[in-house]
Amino acid sequence: MAGFVDEIEPLKAAALAELQAAADVSALEQARTLFLGSNGRFTALMKRLGSLPKEERPAAGKAVNAAKAALEAALEARRGDLEGRAAQPREALDFTMPGRRRALGRQHPLTQTTEDIVRSFRKLGFVVADGPEVEDDYHCFDALNTPPDHPARDTQDTFYLGVPARSLLRTHTSSVQIRVMEKQPPPVRILVPGRVYRRDNADATHNPTFHQVEGLYVDRDVTVGDLKGTVEFVFRELMGSETQIRFRPHYFSYTEPSFEIDFSSPLTRRMGKQWLEIAGCGLVHPQVFENVGYDPEVWTGWAFGFGIERIAMIRYGISDIRLFYENDTRFLRQF
Ligand code: DAH
C-alpha cells in the first residue's frame, strides 16, 4: 500500500503543473488526455487499485479519489480562465477616431504615354486594333516580306516557342498589320499599342519585353506627305509644339520607300542631342498588299512603328528603362 499511496502526490503535482502550463484550450485538452484520459497516467494508477490487498483498498481509494477530484477542479478552473481570456475583447474601440486614409494609386507612366498617343491618333480617325503576342513566323515575318534568311529572324533576336509549331513571341507590333488586313477590306486606319519581345539582355536602354505602337493607313492615293503630316501632328501633341521632325531614308522589308523619323525639341536638347531617332515608317510594300489579298494597283498606304518606352523616357527624362518594370512606388509616385 505504501508504494501506491506514495505515487499519488507526485503524479498529482505533475498533472497540476501541466494543466497550469497549458496556454490555450487545446493544450489543456492534451494535458487532460495525458493524465485523465482512458489511457492517461492518473487513470492507470486508479486501475491498479483493484489489485491491492482488500484491506488496503478503502484508504487508498479515498486518497486517489480525492486527488482525482482536485485535478478535475483544477482542470475546470483552468478551462474557465482560458475561455474567459479568449472571449474578452482585445481593446476598446473608439468609433470617433478618424479613419486611415487609403493611398491613391495612379497610372503607370507607360500607360499614360500610351493613352496620350492613342488620344492624338483618335483625333485623326484612327481606331485601336489588337493582335496576339504569341504569333507565328508567317504573320511576324513572311507576310511582312521578311524572308527566312533575314537577320531579324535569327534565334539570337527572337524567342521561338516551338509549340505550337512555328510559334514565337512577336518581335514587333507590325504583325498586327497583317492580322487586321486579312480580316477586313480597305480602307484601314488603325493604331496598335502592344507588348513585344526580343532576346536582349536588360540594360539601361534594353529589356527583353517592351511596348510599341504601330500605325497603318490604307486608302486610295495615300502619299508620304500624308504620313509626314500625321507624324508631325502627333509628335507635336506628345512632345510639345516646338517639335520638328525629319525623315531619313532607311530600309524595312515591308515598306518602300522606308524612313527613319528623327525629332528635335527642347526635350532632345535637354538630353544633349539636336536630333533623336524615334520611329520607323514608310509606304506599304506592294508585296505586303498581295500577301493579304489587297490589290496594290488600287490601294496605297503607309505604316509606322515606334517604342513607347523610348517616348516616355524622353518625355519624362528617364535614363534607365528598367525603372518602368520594377514597380518601385518611389519611382511610380512621381507621374
Ligand atoms: N517594326 C519596326 C521595328 O520594330 C518598326 C516599323 C518600321 C514599323 C517601319 C513599321 C514600319 O510599320 O513601316 O523596329
Coordinates of C-alpha atoms and ligand atoms in Angstrom, one line a residue:
M1 CA 0.0 0.0 0.0
A2 CA 2.8 2.4 0.9
G3 CA 4.1 2.3 -2.7
F4 CA 0.7 3.0 -4.2
V5 CA -0.2 6.0 -2.0
D6 CA 3.3 7.4 -2.3
E7 CA 2.8 7.7 -6.1
I8 CA -0.4 9.7 -5.8
E9 CA 1.0 13.1 -4.7
P10 CA 3.9 13.3 -7.2
L11 CA 1.6 12.4 -10.1
K12 CA -1.0 14.9 -9.0
A13 CA 1.7 17.6 -8.8
A14 CA 2.9 16.8 -12.3
A15 CA -0.6 16.9 -13.6
L16 CA -1.4 20.2 -11.9
A17 CA 1.8 21.7 -13.4
E18 CA 0.8 20.5 -16.8
L19 CA -2.7 22.0 -16.5
Q20 CA -1.4 25.3 -15.3
A21 CA 1.1 25.5 -18.2
A22 CA -1.5 24.9 -20.9
A23 CA -1.6 28.2 -22.9
D24 CA -4.9 27.6 -24.6
V25 CA -7.9 25.3 -24.6
S26 CA -6.4 22.8 -27.0
A27 CA -3.2 22.5 -24.9
L28 CA -5.4 22.0 -21.9
E29 CA -7.2 19.2 -23.6
Q30 CA -3.9 17.5 -24.4
A31 CA -2.9 17.7 -20.8
R32 CA -6.2 16.3 -19.6
T33 CA -5.8 13.3 -22.0
L34 CA -2.3 12.7 -20.9
F35 CA -3.4 12.3 -17.2
L36 CA -7.1 11.7 -17.1
G37 CA -7.9 10.2 -20.5
S38 CA -8.7 6.4 -20.7
N39 CA -5.0 5.7 -21.3
G40 CA -3.8 8.5 -19.0
R41 CA -1.2 8.2 -16.4
F42 CA -3.6 9.0 -13.5
T43 CA -6.2 6.7 -14.9
A44 CA -3.6 3.9 -15.0
L45 CA -2.9 4.5 -11.3
M46 CA -6.6 4.2 -10.5
K47 CA -6.8 0.9 -12.4
R48 CA -4.2 -0.6 -10.2
L49 CA -6.5 0.0 -7.2
G50 CA -8.2 -3.3 -7.8
S51 CA -5.0 -5.3 -7.5
L52 CA -4.3 -4.0 -4.0
P53 CA -4.9 -6.3 -0.9
K54 CA -8.6 -6.0 0.1
E55 CA -7.9 -4.3 3.5
E56 CA -5.8 -1.5 1.9
R57 CA -8.3 -0.6 -0.8
P58 CA -10.6 1.8 1.2
A59 CA -7.8 4.1 2.3
A60 CA -6.0 4.0 -1.0
G61 CA -9.3 4.6 -2.8
K62 CA -10.1 7.5 -0.7
A63 CA -6.7 9.1 -1.3
V64 CA -6.8 8.5 -5.0
N65 CA -10.3 9.8 -5.4
A66 CA -9.5 13.0 -3.5
A67 CA -6.6 13.6 -5.8
K68 CA -8.7 13.0 -8.9
A69 CA -11.4 15.4 -7.6
A70 CA -8.7 18.0 -7.1
L71 CA -7.3 17.5 -10.6
E72 CA -10.8 17.8 -12.1
A73 CA -11.5 21.0 -10.2
A74 CA -8.1 22.4 -11.3
L75 CA -8.9 21.4 -14.9
E76 CA -12.3 23.2 -14.9
A77 CA -10.8 26.3 -13.3
R78 CA -8.1 26.5 -15.9
R79 CA -10.6 25.9 -18.7
G80 CA -12.6 28.8 -17.4
D81 CA -9.6 31.0 -17.3
L82 CA -8.6 30.2 -20.8
E83 CA -12.1 30.5 -22.3
G84 CA -12.7 33.7 -20.5
R85 CA -9.5 35.2 -21.8
A86 CA -10.3 34.2 -25.4
A87 CA -13.8 35.8 -25.1
Q88 CA -12.6 39.1 -23.8
P89 CA -12.4 42.0 -26.4
R90 CA -8.8 42.8 -27.2
E91 CA -9.1 46.5 -26.8
A92 CA -11.8 49.1 -26.6
L93 CA -12.7 50.7 -30.0
D94 CA -13.0 54.4 -30.3
F95 CA -15.6 54.9 -33.1
T96 CA -14.9 58.7 -33.2
M97 CA -11.3 58.3 -34.3
P98 CA -10.6 59.4 -37.9
G99 CA -10.1 56.5 -40.4
R100 CA -6.8 55.6 -42.0
R101 CA -6.5 57.2 -45.4
R102 CA -6.0 54.9 -48.4
A103 CA -3.1 55.9 -50.7
L104 CA -4.5 56.7 -54.1
G105 CA -3.0 54.7 -57.0
R106 CA -2.1 56.4 -60.3
Q107 CA -1.5 55.3 -63.8
H108 CA 1.9 53.8 -64.8
P109 CA 3.9 56.3 -66.9
L110 CA 3.8 53.8 -69.8
T111 CA 0.0 53.6 -69.6
Q112 CA -0.2 57.4 -69.5
T113 CA 2.1 57.8 -72.5
T114 CA 0.1 55.1 -74.5
E115 CA -3.2 56.8 -73.7
D116 CA -1.8 60.2 -74.8
I117 CA -0.6 58.6 -78.1
V118 CA -4.0 56.9 -78.7
R119 CA -5.9 60.1 -77.9
S120 CA -3.9 62.1 -80.5
F121 CA -4.5 59.5 -83.2
R122 CA -8.2 59.3 -82.4
K123 CA -8.5 62.9 -83.3
L124 CA -7.4 61.8 -86.8
G125 CA -9.9 59.0 -87.0
F126 CA -7.7 56.1 -86.0
V127 CA -9.1 53.2 -84.1
V128 CA -7.2 50.8 -81.8
A129 CA -6.7 47.3 -83.0
D130 CA -5.2 44.3 -81.2
G131 CA -3.4 41.0 -82.1
P132 CA -1.8 38.0 -80.3
E133 CA 1.6 38.3 -78.5
V134 CA 2.2 34.6 -79.3
E135 CA 2.5 34.8 -83.0
D136 CA 3.6 32.6 -85.9
D137 CA 6.5 33.3 -88.1
Y138 CA 4.2 33.9 -91.1
H139 CA 2.5 37.0 -89.5
C140 CA 5.6 38.3 -87.8
F141 CA 7.9 37.8 -90.8
D142 CA 6.9 36.1 -94.0
A143 CA 3.8 38.1 -94.7
L144 CA 5.8 41.3 -94.0
N145 CA 8.2 40.3 -96.8
T146 CA 10.9 39.3 -94.3
P147 CA 12.4 36.1 -95.8
P148 CA 13.7 33.2 -93.7
D149 CA 17.3 34.1 -94.1
H150 CA 16.8 37.7 -92.9
P151 CA 18.8 38.6 -89.7
A152 CA 15.7 39.7 -87.8
R153 CA 14.6 36.0 -87.8
D154 CA 17.9 34.9 -86.1
T155 CA 17.3 32.9 -82.9
Q156 CA 19.6 35.5 -81.3
D157 CA 16.8 38.1 -81.6
T158 CA 13.6 36.1 -81.4
F159 CA 12.0 34.0 -78.7
Y160 CA 10.9 30.9 -80.6
L161 CA 8.4 28.8 -78.6
G162 CA 8.3 25.8 -80.9
V163 CA 4.9 24.6 -79.6
P164 CA 2.6 25.1 -81.4
A165 CA 4.8 24.7 -84.5
R166 CA 6.2 27.9 -85.9
S167 CA 5.1 30.0 -82.9
L168 CA 7.2 32.8 -81.4
L169 CA 6.8 35.9 -79.2
R170 CA 6.1 38.7 -81.6
T171 CA 9.2 41.0 -82.0
H172 CA 7.1 43.9 -83.2
T173 CA 3.5 45.0 -83.5
S174 CA 3.8 45.0 -87.3
S175 CA 2.4 41.5 -87.2
V176 CA -1.0 43.1 -86.4
Q177 CA -1.0 45.0 -89.7
I178 CA -1.3 41.6 -91.4
R179 CA -3.9 40.3 -88.9
V180 CA -6.1 43.3 -89.5
M181 CA -5.8 43.4 -93.3
E182 CA -6.5 39.7 -93.5
K183 CA -9.8 40.3 -91.7
Q184 CA -11.1 43.5 -93.2
P185 CA -11.3 45.1 -96.7
P186 CA -9.6 48.5 -97.2
P187 CA -9.7 51.3 -96.2
V188 CA -7.9 50.8 -92.9
R189 CA -6.9 53.4 -90.3
I190 CA -5.6 51.5 -87.2
L191 CA -3.4 52.1 -84.2
V192 CA -1.9 49.1 -82.3
P193 CA -0.3 49.6 -78.9
G194 CA 1.1 46.4 -77.5
R195 CA 3.8 44.4 -75.9
V196 CA 6.7 42.9 -77.9
Y197 CA 9.6 40.6 -77.1
R198 CA 13.3 40.4 -78.1
R199 CA 16.2 38.4 -76.9
D200 CA 18.1 41.3 -75.4
N201 CA 19.8 41.4 -72.1
A202 CA 18.4 44.0 -69.8
D203 CA 20.5 47.2 -69.5
A204 CA 19.7 50.9 -69.3
T205 CA 18.2 51.0 -72.8
H206 CA 17.1 47.4 -73.5
N207 CA 14.7 45.0 -72.0
P208 CA 13.5 41.6 -73.2
T209 CA 10.0 42.9 -73.3
F210 CA 8.9 46.4 -74.1
H211 CA 6.0 48.2 -75.9
Q212 CA 5.4 49.5 -79.4
V213 CA 2.7 51.4 -81.2
E214 CA 2.0 50.5 -84.8
G215 CA 0.0 52.7 -87.2
L216 CA -1.4 51.6 -90.5
Y217 CA -3.3 53.7 -93.0
V218 CA -4.6 52.3 -96.3
D219 CA -6.7 54.1 -98.8
R220 CA -6.6 55.3 -102.4
D221 CA -3.8 57.8 -103.4
V222 CA -2.0 57.9 -100.0
T223 CA 1.3 59.8 -100.0
V224 CA 4.4 60.3 -98.0
G225 CA 3.1 63.8 -97.4
D226 CA 0.1 62.4 -95.5
L227 CA 2.5 60.3 -93.5
K228 CA 4.7 63.2 -92.6
G229 CA 1.8 65.5 -91.7
T230 CA 0.3 62.9 -89.5
V231 CA 3.6 62.1 -87.7
E232 CA 4.3 65.8 -87.2
F233 CA 0.8 66.5 -85.8
V234 CA 1.1 63.6 -83.3
F235 CA 4.6 64.3 -82.1
R236 CA 3.8 68.0 -81.6
E237 CA 0.9 66.9 -79.4
L238 CA 3.1 64.4 -77.5
M239 CA 6.4 66.4 -77.2
G240 CA 5.3 70.0 -77.4
S241 CA 4.5 72.5 -80.2
E242 CA 8.2 73.3 -80.9
T243 CA 8.9 69.8 -82.0
Q244 CA 10.4 69.4 -85.5
I245 CA 10.7 66.1 -87.4
R246 CA 12.7 64.9 -90.3
F247 CA 12.7 61.7 -92.4
R248 CA 15.9 59.9 -93.2
P249 CA 15.9 57.1 -95.9
H250 CA 16.1 53.7 -94.4
Y251 CA 15.2 50.1 -95.1
F252 CA 12.4 47.9 -93.9
S253 CA 11.2 44.9 -95.9
Y254 CA 7.5 45.8 -95.6
T255 CA 7.7 49.4 -96.7
E256 CA 9.1 51.1 -99.9
P257 CA 10.3 53.7 -99.6
S258 CA 11.2 53.4 -95.9
F259 CA 12.3 56.1 -93.5
E260 CA 13.6 56.6 -90.0
I261 CA 12.0 59.5 -88.2
D262 CA 14.1 61.9 -86.1
F263 CA 12.8 64.6 -84.0
S264 CA 14.2 67.7 -82.3
S265 CA 12.7 69.7 -79.4
P266 CA 13.7 71.3 -76.1
L267 CA 13.4 67.7 -74.8
T268 CA 16.2 66.4 -77.1
R269 CA 18.4 69.4 -76.4
R270 CA 17.9 68.7 -72.7
M271 CA 19.5 65.3 -73.4
G272 CA 22.3 67.0 -75.2
K273 CA 21.1 66.0 -78.7
Q274 CA 19.9 68.1 -81.5
W275 CA 18.1 65.1 -83.3
L276 CA 16.9 61.8 -81.8
E277 CA 15.8 58.8 -83.8
I278 CA 12.3 57.9 -82.7
A279 CA 10.4 55.7 -85.2
G280 CA 10.4 53.7 -88.4
C281 CA 7.9 54.2 -91.2
G282 CA 7.3 54.0 -95.0
L283 CA 4.8 53.3 -97.7
V284 CA 3.4 49.8 -97.5
H285 CA 5.2 47.5 -99.9
P286 CA 3.1 46.2 -102.7
Q287 CA 4.1 42.6 -101.8
V288 CA 2.5 43.0 -98.4
F289 CA -0.8 44.1 -100.0
E290 CA -0.5 41.0 -102.3
N291 CA 0.0 38.8 -99.2
V292 CA -3.3 39.9 -97.6
G293 CA -5.3 40.0 -100.9
Y294 CA -5.4 43.8 -101.4
D295 CA -4.9 44.9 -105.0
P296 CA -1.7 47.0 -105.0
E297 CA -2.8 48.8 -108.2
V298 CA -5.8 50.2 -106.3
W299 CA -4.6 50.6 -102.7
T300 CA -1.8 52.5 -101.2
G301 CA -0.8 53.0 -97.6
W302 CA 1.7 53.9 -95.0
A303 CA 2.8 52.4 -91.8
F304 CA 5.0 53.4 -88.9
G305 CA 6.1 51.8 -85.6
F306 CA 7.8 53.2 -82.5
G307 CA 8.8 52.3 -79.0
I308 CA 6.6 53.6 -76.2
E309 CA 9.3 53.3 -73.5
R310 CA 11.6 55.5 -75.6
I311 CA 8.9 58.2 -75.9
A312 CA 8.2 58.0 -72.2
M313 CA 11.9 58.2 -71.3
I314 CA 12.4 61.3 -73.4
R315 CA 9.2 63.0 -72.2
Y316 CA 10.0 62.4 -68.5
G317 CA 13.8 62.5 -68.6
I318 CA 14.2 58.9 -67.5
S319 CA 17.6 57.4 -68.1
D320 CA 17.1 53.7 -67.3
I321 CA 14.4 51.6 -69.0
R322 CA 14.4 49.1 -66.2
L323 CA 12.7 51.6 -63.8
F324 CA 9.5 51.0 -65.7
Y325 CA 9.3 47.4 -64.7
E326 CA 10.5 47.4 -61.1
N327 CA 7.3 48.8 -59.6
D328 CA 9.1 50.8 -57.1
T329 CA 6.4 53.1 -55.8
R330 CA 9.0 55.9 -55.1
F331 CA 9.5 56.0 -58.9
L332 CA 5.9 55.5 -59.9
R333 CA 4.6 58.1 -57.5
Q334 CA 6.3 60.9 -59.5
F335 CA 4.0 60.6 -62.5
Ligands
DAH1 N1 8.7 47.1 -86.9 C1 9.8 48.1 -86.8 C2 10.6 47.8 -85.6 O1 10.2 47.0 -84.7 C3 9.2 49.4 -86.8 C4 8.5 49.8 -88.0 C5 9.2 50.3 -89.1 C6 7.1 49.6 -88.2 C7 8.6 50.7 -90.3 C8 6.5 50.0 -89.4 C9 7.3 50.5 -90.4 O2 5.2 49.8 -89.6 O3 6.6 50.8 -91.6 O4 11.6 48.4 -85.4

